[in-house]
Tab-separated table of C-alpha atoms in Angstrom:
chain	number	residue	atom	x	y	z
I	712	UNK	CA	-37.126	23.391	-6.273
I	713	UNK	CA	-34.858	22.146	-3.578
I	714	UNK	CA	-32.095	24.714	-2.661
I	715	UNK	CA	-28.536	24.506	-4.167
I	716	UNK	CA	-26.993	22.885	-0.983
I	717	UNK	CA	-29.963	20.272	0.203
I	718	UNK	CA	-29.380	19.410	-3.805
I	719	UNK	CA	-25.916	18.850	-3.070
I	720	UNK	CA	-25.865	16.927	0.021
I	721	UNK	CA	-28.809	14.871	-1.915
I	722	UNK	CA	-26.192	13.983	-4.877
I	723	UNK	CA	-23.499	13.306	-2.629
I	724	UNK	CA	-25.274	10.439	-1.235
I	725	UNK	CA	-26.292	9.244	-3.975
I	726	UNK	CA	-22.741	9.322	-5.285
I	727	UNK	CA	-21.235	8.001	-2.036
I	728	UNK	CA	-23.802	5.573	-1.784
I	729	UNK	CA	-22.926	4.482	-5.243
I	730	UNK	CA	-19.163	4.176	-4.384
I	731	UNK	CA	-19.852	1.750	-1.310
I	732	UNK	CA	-22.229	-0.512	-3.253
I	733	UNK	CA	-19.674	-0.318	-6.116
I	734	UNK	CA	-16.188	-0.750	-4.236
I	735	UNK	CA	-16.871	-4.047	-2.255
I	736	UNK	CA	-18.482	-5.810	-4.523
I	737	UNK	CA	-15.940	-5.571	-6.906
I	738	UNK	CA	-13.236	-6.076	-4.573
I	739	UNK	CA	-15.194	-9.231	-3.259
I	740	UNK	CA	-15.040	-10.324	-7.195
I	741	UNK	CA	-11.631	-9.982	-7.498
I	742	UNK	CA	-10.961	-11.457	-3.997
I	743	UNK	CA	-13.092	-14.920	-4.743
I	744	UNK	CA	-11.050	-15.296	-8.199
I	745	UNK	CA	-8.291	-14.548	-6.675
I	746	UNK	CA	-8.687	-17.024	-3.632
I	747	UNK	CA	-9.525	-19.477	-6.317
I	748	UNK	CA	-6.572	-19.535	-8.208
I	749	UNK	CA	-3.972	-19.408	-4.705
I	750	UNK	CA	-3.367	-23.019	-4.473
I	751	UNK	CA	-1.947	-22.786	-8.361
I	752	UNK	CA	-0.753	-19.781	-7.997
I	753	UNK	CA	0.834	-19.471	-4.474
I	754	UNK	CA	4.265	-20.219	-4.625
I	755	UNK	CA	5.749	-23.442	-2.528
I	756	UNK	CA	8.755	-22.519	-1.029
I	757	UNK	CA	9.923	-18.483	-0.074
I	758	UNK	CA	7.057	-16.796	0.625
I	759	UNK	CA	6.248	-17.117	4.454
I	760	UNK	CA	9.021	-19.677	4.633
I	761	UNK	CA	10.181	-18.907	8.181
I	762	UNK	CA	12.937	-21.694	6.899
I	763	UNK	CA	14.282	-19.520	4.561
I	764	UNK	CA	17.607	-17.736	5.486
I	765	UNK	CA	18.370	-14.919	3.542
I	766	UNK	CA	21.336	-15.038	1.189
I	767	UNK	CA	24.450	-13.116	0.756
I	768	UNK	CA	22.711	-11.797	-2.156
I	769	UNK	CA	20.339	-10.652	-0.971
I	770	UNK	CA	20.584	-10.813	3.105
I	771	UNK	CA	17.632	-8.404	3.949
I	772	UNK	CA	13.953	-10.587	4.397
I	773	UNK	CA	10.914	-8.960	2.553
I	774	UNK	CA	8.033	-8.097	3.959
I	775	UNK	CA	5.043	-7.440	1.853
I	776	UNK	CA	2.432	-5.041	3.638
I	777	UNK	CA	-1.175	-5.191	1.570
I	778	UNK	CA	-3.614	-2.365	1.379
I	779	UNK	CA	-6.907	-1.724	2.264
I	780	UNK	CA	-9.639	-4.371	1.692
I	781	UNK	CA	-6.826	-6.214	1.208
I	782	UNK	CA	-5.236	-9.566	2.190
I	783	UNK	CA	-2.083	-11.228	2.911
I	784	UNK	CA	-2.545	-13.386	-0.022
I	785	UNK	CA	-4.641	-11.887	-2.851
I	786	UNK	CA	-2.634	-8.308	-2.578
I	787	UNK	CA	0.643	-10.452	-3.503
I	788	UNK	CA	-0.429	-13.003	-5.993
I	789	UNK	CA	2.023	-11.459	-8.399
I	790	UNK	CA	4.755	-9.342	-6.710
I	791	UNK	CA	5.547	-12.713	-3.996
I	792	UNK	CA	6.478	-15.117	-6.421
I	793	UNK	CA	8.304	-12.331	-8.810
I	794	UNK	CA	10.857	-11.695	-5.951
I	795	UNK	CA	10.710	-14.818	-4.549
I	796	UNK	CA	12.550	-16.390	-7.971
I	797	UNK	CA	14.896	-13.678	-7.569
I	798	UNK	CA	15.963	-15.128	-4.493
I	799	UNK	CA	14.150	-13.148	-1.685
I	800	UNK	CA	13.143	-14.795	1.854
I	801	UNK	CA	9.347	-13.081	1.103
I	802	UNK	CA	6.423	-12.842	4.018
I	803	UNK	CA	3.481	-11.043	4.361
I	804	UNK	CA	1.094	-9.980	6.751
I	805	UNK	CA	-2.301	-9.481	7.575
I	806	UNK	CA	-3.422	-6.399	9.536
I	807	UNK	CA	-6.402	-4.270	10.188
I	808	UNK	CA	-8.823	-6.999	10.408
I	809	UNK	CA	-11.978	-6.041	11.757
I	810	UNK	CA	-14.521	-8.540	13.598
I	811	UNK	CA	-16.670	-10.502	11.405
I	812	UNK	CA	-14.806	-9.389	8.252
I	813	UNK	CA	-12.857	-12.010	6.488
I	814	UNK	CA	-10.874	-11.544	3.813
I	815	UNK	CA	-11.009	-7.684	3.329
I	816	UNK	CA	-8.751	-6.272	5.571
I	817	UNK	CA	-6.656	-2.460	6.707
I	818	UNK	CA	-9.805	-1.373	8.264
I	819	UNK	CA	-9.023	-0.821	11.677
I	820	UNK	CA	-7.174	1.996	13.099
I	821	UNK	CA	-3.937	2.247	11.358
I	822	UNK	CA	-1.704	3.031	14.758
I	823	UNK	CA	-2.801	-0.661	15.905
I	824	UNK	CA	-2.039	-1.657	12.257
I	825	UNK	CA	1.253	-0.563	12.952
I	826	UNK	CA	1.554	-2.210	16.264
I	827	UNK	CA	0.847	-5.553	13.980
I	828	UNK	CA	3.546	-4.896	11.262
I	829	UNK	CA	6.054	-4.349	14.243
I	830	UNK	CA	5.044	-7.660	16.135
I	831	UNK	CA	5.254	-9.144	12.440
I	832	UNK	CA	8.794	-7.547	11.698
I	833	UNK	CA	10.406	-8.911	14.823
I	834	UNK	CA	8.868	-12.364	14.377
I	835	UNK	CA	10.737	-12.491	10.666
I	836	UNK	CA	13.746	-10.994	12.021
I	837	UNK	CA	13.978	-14.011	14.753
I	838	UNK	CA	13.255	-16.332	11.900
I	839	UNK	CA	15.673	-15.238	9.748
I	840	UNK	CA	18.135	-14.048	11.963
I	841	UNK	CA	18.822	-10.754	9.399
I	842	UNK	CA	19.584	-7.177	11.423
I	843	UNK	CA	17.306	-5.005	9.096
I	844	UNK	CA	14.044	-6.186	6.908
I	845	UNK	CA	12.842	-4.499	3.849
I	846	UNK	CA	9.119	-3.550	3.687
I	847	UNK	CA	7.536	-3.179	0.469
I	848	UNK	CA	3.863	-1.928	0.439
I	849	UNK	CA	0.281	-1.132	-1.735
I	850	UNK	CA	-1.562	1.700	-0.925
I	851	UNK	CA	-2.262	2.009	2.987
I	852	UNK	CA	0.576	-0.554	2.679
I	853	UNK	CA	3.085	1.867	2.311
I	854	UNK	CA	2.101	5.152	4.304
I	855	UNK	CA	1.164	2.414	7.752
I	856	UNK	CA	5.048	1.794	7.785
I	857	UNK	CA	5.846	5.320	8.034
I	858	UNK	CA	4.011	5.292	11.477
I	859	UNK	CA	6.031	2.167	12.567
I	860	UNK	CA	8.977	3.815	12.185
I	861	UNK	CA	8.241	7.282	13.058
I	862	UNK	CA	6.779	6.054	16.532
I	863	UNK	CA	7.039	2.518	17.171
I	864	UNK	CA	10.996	1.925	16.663
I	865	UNK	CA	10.491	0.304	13.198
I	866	UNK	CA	13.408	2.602	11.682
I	867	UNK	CA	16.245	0.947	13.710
I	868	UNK	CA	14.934	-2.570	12.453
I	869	UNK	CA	14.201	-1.797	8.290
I	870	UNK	CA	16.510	-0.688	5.734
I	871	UNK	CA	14.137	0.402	3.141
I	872	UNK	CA	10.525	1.103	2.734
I	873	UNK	CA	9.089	1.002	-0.935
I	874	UNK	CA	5.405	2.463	-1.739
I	875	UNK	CA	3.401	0.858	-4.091
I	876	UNK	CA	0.617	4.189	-4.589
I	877	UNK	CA	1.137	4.511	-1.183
I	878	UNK	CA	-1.490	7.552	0.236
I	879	UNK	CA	1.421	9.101	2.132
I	880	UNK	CA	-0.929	12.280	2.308
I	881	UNK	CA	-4.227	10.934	2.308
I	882	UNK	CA	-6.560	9.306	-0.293
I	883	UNK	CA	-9.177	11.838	-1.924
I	884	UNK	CA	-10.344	8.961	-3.797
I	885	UNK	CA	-10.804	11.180	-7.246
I	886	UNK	CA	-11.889	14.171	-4.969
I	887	UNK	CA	-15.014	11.845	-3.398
I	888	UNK	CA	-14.123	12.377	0.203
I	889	UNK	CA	-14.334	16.101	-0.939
I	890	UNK	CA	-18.207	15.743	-0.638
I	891	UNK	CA	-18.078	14.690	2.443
I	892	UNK	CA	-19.149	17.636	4.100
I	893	UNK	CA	-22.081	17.980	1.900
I	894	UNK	CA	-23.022	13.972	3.652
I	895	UNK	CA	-24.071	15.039	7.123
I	896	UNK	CA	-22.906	12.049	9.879
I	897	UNK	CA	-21.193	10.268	6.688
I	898	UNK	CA	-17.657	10.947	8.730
I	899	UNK	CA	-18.355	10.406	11.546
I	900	UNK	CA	-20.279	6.642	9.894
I	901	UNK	CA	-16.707	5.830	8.320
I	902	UNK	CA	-14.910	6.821	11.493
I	903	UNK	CA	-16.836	4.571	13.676
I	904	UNK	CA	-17.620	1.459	11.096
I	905	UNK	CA	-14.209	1.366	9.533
I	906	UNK	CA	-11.901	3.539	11.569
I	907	UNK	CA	-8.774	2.880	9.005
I	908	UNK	CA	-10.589	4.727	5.868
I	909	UNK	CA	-11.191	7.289	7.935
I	910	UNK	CA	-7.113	7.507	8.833
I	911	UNK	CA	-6.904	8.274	5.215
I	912	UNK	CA	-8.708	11.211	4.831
I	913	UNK	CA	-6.596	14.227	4.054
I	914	UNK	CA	-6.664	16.055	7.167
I	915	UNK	CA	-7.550	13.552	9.783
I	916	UNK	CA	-5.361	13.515	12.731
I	917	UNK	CA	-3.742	10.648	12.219
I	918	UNK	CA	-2.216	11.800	9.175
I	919	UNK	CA	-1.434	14.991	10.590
I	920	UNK	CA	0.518	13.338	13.532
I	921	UNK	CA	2.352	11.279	10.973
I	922	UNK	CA	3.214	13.821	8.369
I	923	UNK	CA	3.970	16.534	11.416
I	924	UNK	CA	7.861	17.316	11.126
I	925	UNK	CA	8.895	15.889	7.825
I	926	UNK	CA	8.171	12.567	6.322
I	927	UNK	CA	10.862	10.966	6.542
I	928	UNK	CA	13.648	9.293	9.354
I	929	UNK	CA	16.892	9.180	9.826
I	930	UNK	CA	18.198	5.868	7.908
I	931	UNK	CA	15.434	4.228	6.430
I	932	UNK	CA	15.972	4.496	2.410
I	933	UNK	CA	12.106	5.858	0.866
I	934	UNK	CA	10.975	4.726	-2.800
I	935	UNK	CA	7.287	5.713	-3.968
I	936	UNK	CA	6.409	4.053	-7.354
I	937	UNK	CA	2.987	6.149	-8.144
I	938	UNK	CA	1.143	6.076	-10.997
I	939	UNK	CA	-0.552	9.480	-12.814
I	940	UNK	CA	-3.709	7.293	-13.633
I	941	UNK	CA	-4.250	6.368	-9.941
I	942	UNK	CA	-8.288	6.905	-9.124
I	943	UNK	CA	-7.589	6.515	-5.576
I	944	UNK	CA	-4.933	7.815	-3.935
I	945	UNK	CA	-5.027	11.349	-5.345
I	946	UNK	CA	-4.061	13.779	-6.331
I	947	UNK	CA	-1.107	11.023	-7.628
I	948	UNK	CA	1.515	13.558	-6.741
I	949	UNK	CA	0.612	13.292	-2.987
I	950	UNK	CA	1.663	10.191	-2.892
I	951	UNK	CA	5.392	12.009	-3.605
I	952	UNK	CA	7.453	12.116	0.421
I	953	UNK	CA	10.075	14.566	1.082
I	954	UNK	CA	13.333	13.952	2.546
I	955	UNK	CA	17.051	13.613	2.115
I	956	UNK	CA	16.819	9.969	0.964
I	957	UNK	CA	13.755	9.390	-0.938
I	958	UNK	CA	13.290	8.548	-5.076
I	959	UNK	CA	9.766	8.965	-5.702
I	960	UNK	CA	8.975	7.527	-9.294
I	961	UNK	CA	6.343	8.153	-11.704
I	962	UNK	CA	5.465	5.085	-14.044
I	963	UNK	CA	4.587	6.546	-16.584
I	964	UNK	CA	8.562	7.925	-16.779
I	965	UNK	CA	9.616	4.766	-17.165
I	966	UNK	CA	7.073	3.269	-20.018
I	967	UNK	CA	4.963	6.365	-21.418
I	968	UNK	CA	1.969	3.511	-22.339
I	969	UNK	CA	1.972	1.710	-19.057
I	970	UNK	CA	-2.030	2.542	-18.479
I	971	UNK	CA	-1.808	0.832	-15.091
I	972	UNK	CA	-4.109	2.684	-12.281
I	973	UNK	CA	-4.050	1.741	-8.016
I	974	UNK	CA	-5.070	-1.331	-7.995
I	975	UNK	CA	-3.198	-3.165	-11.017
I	976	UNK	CA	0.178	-1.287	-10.319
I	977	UNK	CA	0.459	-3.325	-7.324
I	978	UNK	CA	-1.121	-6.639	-8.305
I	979	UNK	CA	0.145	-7.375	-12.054
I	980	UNK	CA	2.552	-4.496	-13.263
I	981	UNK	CA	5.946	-6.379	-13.969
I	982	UNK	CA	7.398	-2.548	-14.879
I	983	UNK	CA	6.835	-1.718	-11.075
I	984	UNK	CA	7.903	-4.972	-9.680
I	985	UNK	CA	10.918	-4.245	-11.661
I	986	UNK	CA	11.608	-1.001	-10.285
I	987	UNK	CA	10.504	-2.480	-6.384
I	988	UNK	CA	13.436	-5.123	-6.905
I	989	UNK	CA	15.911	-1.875	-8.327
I	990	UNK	CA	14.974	-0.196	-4.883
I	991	UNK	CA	15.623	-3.606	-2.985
I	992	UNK	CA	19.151	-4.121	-4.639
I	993	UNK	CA	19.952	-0.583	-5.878
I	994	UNK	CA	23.937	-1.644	-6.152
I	995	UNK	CA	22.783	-4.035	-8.834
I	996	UNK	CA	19.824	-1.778	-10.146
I	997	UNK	CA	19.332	-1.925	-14.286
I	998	UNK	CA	17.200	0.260	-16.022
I	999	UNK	CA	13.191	0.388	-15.951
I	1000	UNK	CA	11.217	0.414	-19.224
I	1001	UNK	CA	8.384	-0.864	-21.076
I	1002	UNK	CA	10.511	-3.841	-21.977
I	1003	UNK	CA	10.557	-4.993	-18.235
I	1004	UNK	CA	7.280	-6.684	-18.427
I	1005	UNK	CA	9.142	-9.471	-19.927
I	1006	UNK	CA	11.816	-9.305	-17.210
């Protein structure tokens, strides 16, 4: 019989084997539907506009920051068009590419993903001519703006940042990267074939530069919409940021049967696009609930 931990390591590369055979090819499912339906789907007008001036209404551009093995498009088939009929000048980006990787994208390292939502931010500022942006994002989406304005002079150009399941404190992907150490090479294989997953590990250094002396920075307005059935970013409560202006929201407080989980809470869940537009416009904020699918 094979001892306990060569059994181990054995079953944790069969399980993290599993997970990468399992992960992209469902995410390359969802991307090809997805890409199939844009040209219905996308809207015409508002979303990556760079006509669009902002109104007095709403005078702050949106930008909409995907996740990882995500894309500027597919990540915002839903949430684009929902604020973009509420008025919002709406754009969104594409980072993290890696070469010969289309479509799938937050791969690379996430300080240079940061460098691309600044370059971004000041190219919809000019275009709009607004002061301040708002950045709204899934997943890597929004912990990569922390960095951006935490090192990179983001906070003196963004009024708000809202997390969509953002991994503020790493991803544990349902306590997978926990076997890890029981995968010899397997971090050092992540680190050097996709260097943004490894970002997310709890522990890494990049998160422990960006989480190093509080979350949060002066005058920049925090709201994390999580979800207690989240698979990937968890524990779901790490997702939470601390900090003299942050809400952080749990879903499920809002609508007790909303079953959504990481991905769906940021591509389809009207209840959190309601509550992303509350933390957009709080002044004009109404309440969250089960009923605000139909809002």
């Amino acid at each position: 019989m094979l001892p306990l931990k060569r059994a181990l390591r054995h079953l944790a590369a069969l399980l993290l084997a599993a997970a990468v055979a399992t992960v992209p090819a469902t995410a390359a499912h969802a991307a090809t539907a997805a890409h199939a339906a844009t040209a219905a789907s996308a809207p015409s007008h508002g979303w990556n506009d760079y006509s669009c001036k902002p109104s007095a209404a709403h005078p702050r551009p949106v930008v909409l920051v995907h996740g990882t093995l995500g894309n500027s498009v597919d990540n915002w088939l839903g949430l684009a068009p929902y604020l973009e009929a509420r008025g919002y000048c709406v754009y969104s980006l594409d980072y993290g590419q890696l070469d010969g990787v289309p479509l799938f994208h937050g791969l690379g390292p996430i300080d240079r993903s940061a460098e691309q939502l600044s370059a971004f931010v000041d190219k919809v500022l000019a275009a709009t001519g607004a002061a301040k942006a708002d950045l709204v994002g899934h997943s890597q989406g929004g912990m990569m703006p922390r960095y951006y304005l935490k090192f990179l002079g983001g906070a003196a150009k963004v009024n708000a940042l809202v997390g969509i399941a953002p991994d503020n404190h790493g991803a544990t992907i349902s306590s997978l990267t926990n076997l890890l150490p029981y995968f010899p090479g397997a971090e050092g294989l992540i680190s050097a074939a996709t260097p943004g997953l490894a970002d997310q590990i709890p522990g890494s250094a990049f998160l422990t530069k960006l989480n190093a002396g509080g979350d949060t920075v002066p005058g920049v307005h925090y709201t994390v919409i999580a979800t207690k059935y989240d698979e990937v970013a968890t524990p779901w409560r790490s997702q939470y940021l601390t900090g003299s202006d942050v809400r952080n929201v749990l879903l499920q407080d809002l609508c007790a049967v909303d079953l959504s989980e990481h991905l769906a809470i940021g591509l389809t869940d009207r209840i959190a696009f309601h509550e992303v537009a509350n933390a957009l416009d709080p002044a004009h904020a109404t309440t969250t609930n089960c009923a605000s699918v139909f809002s």
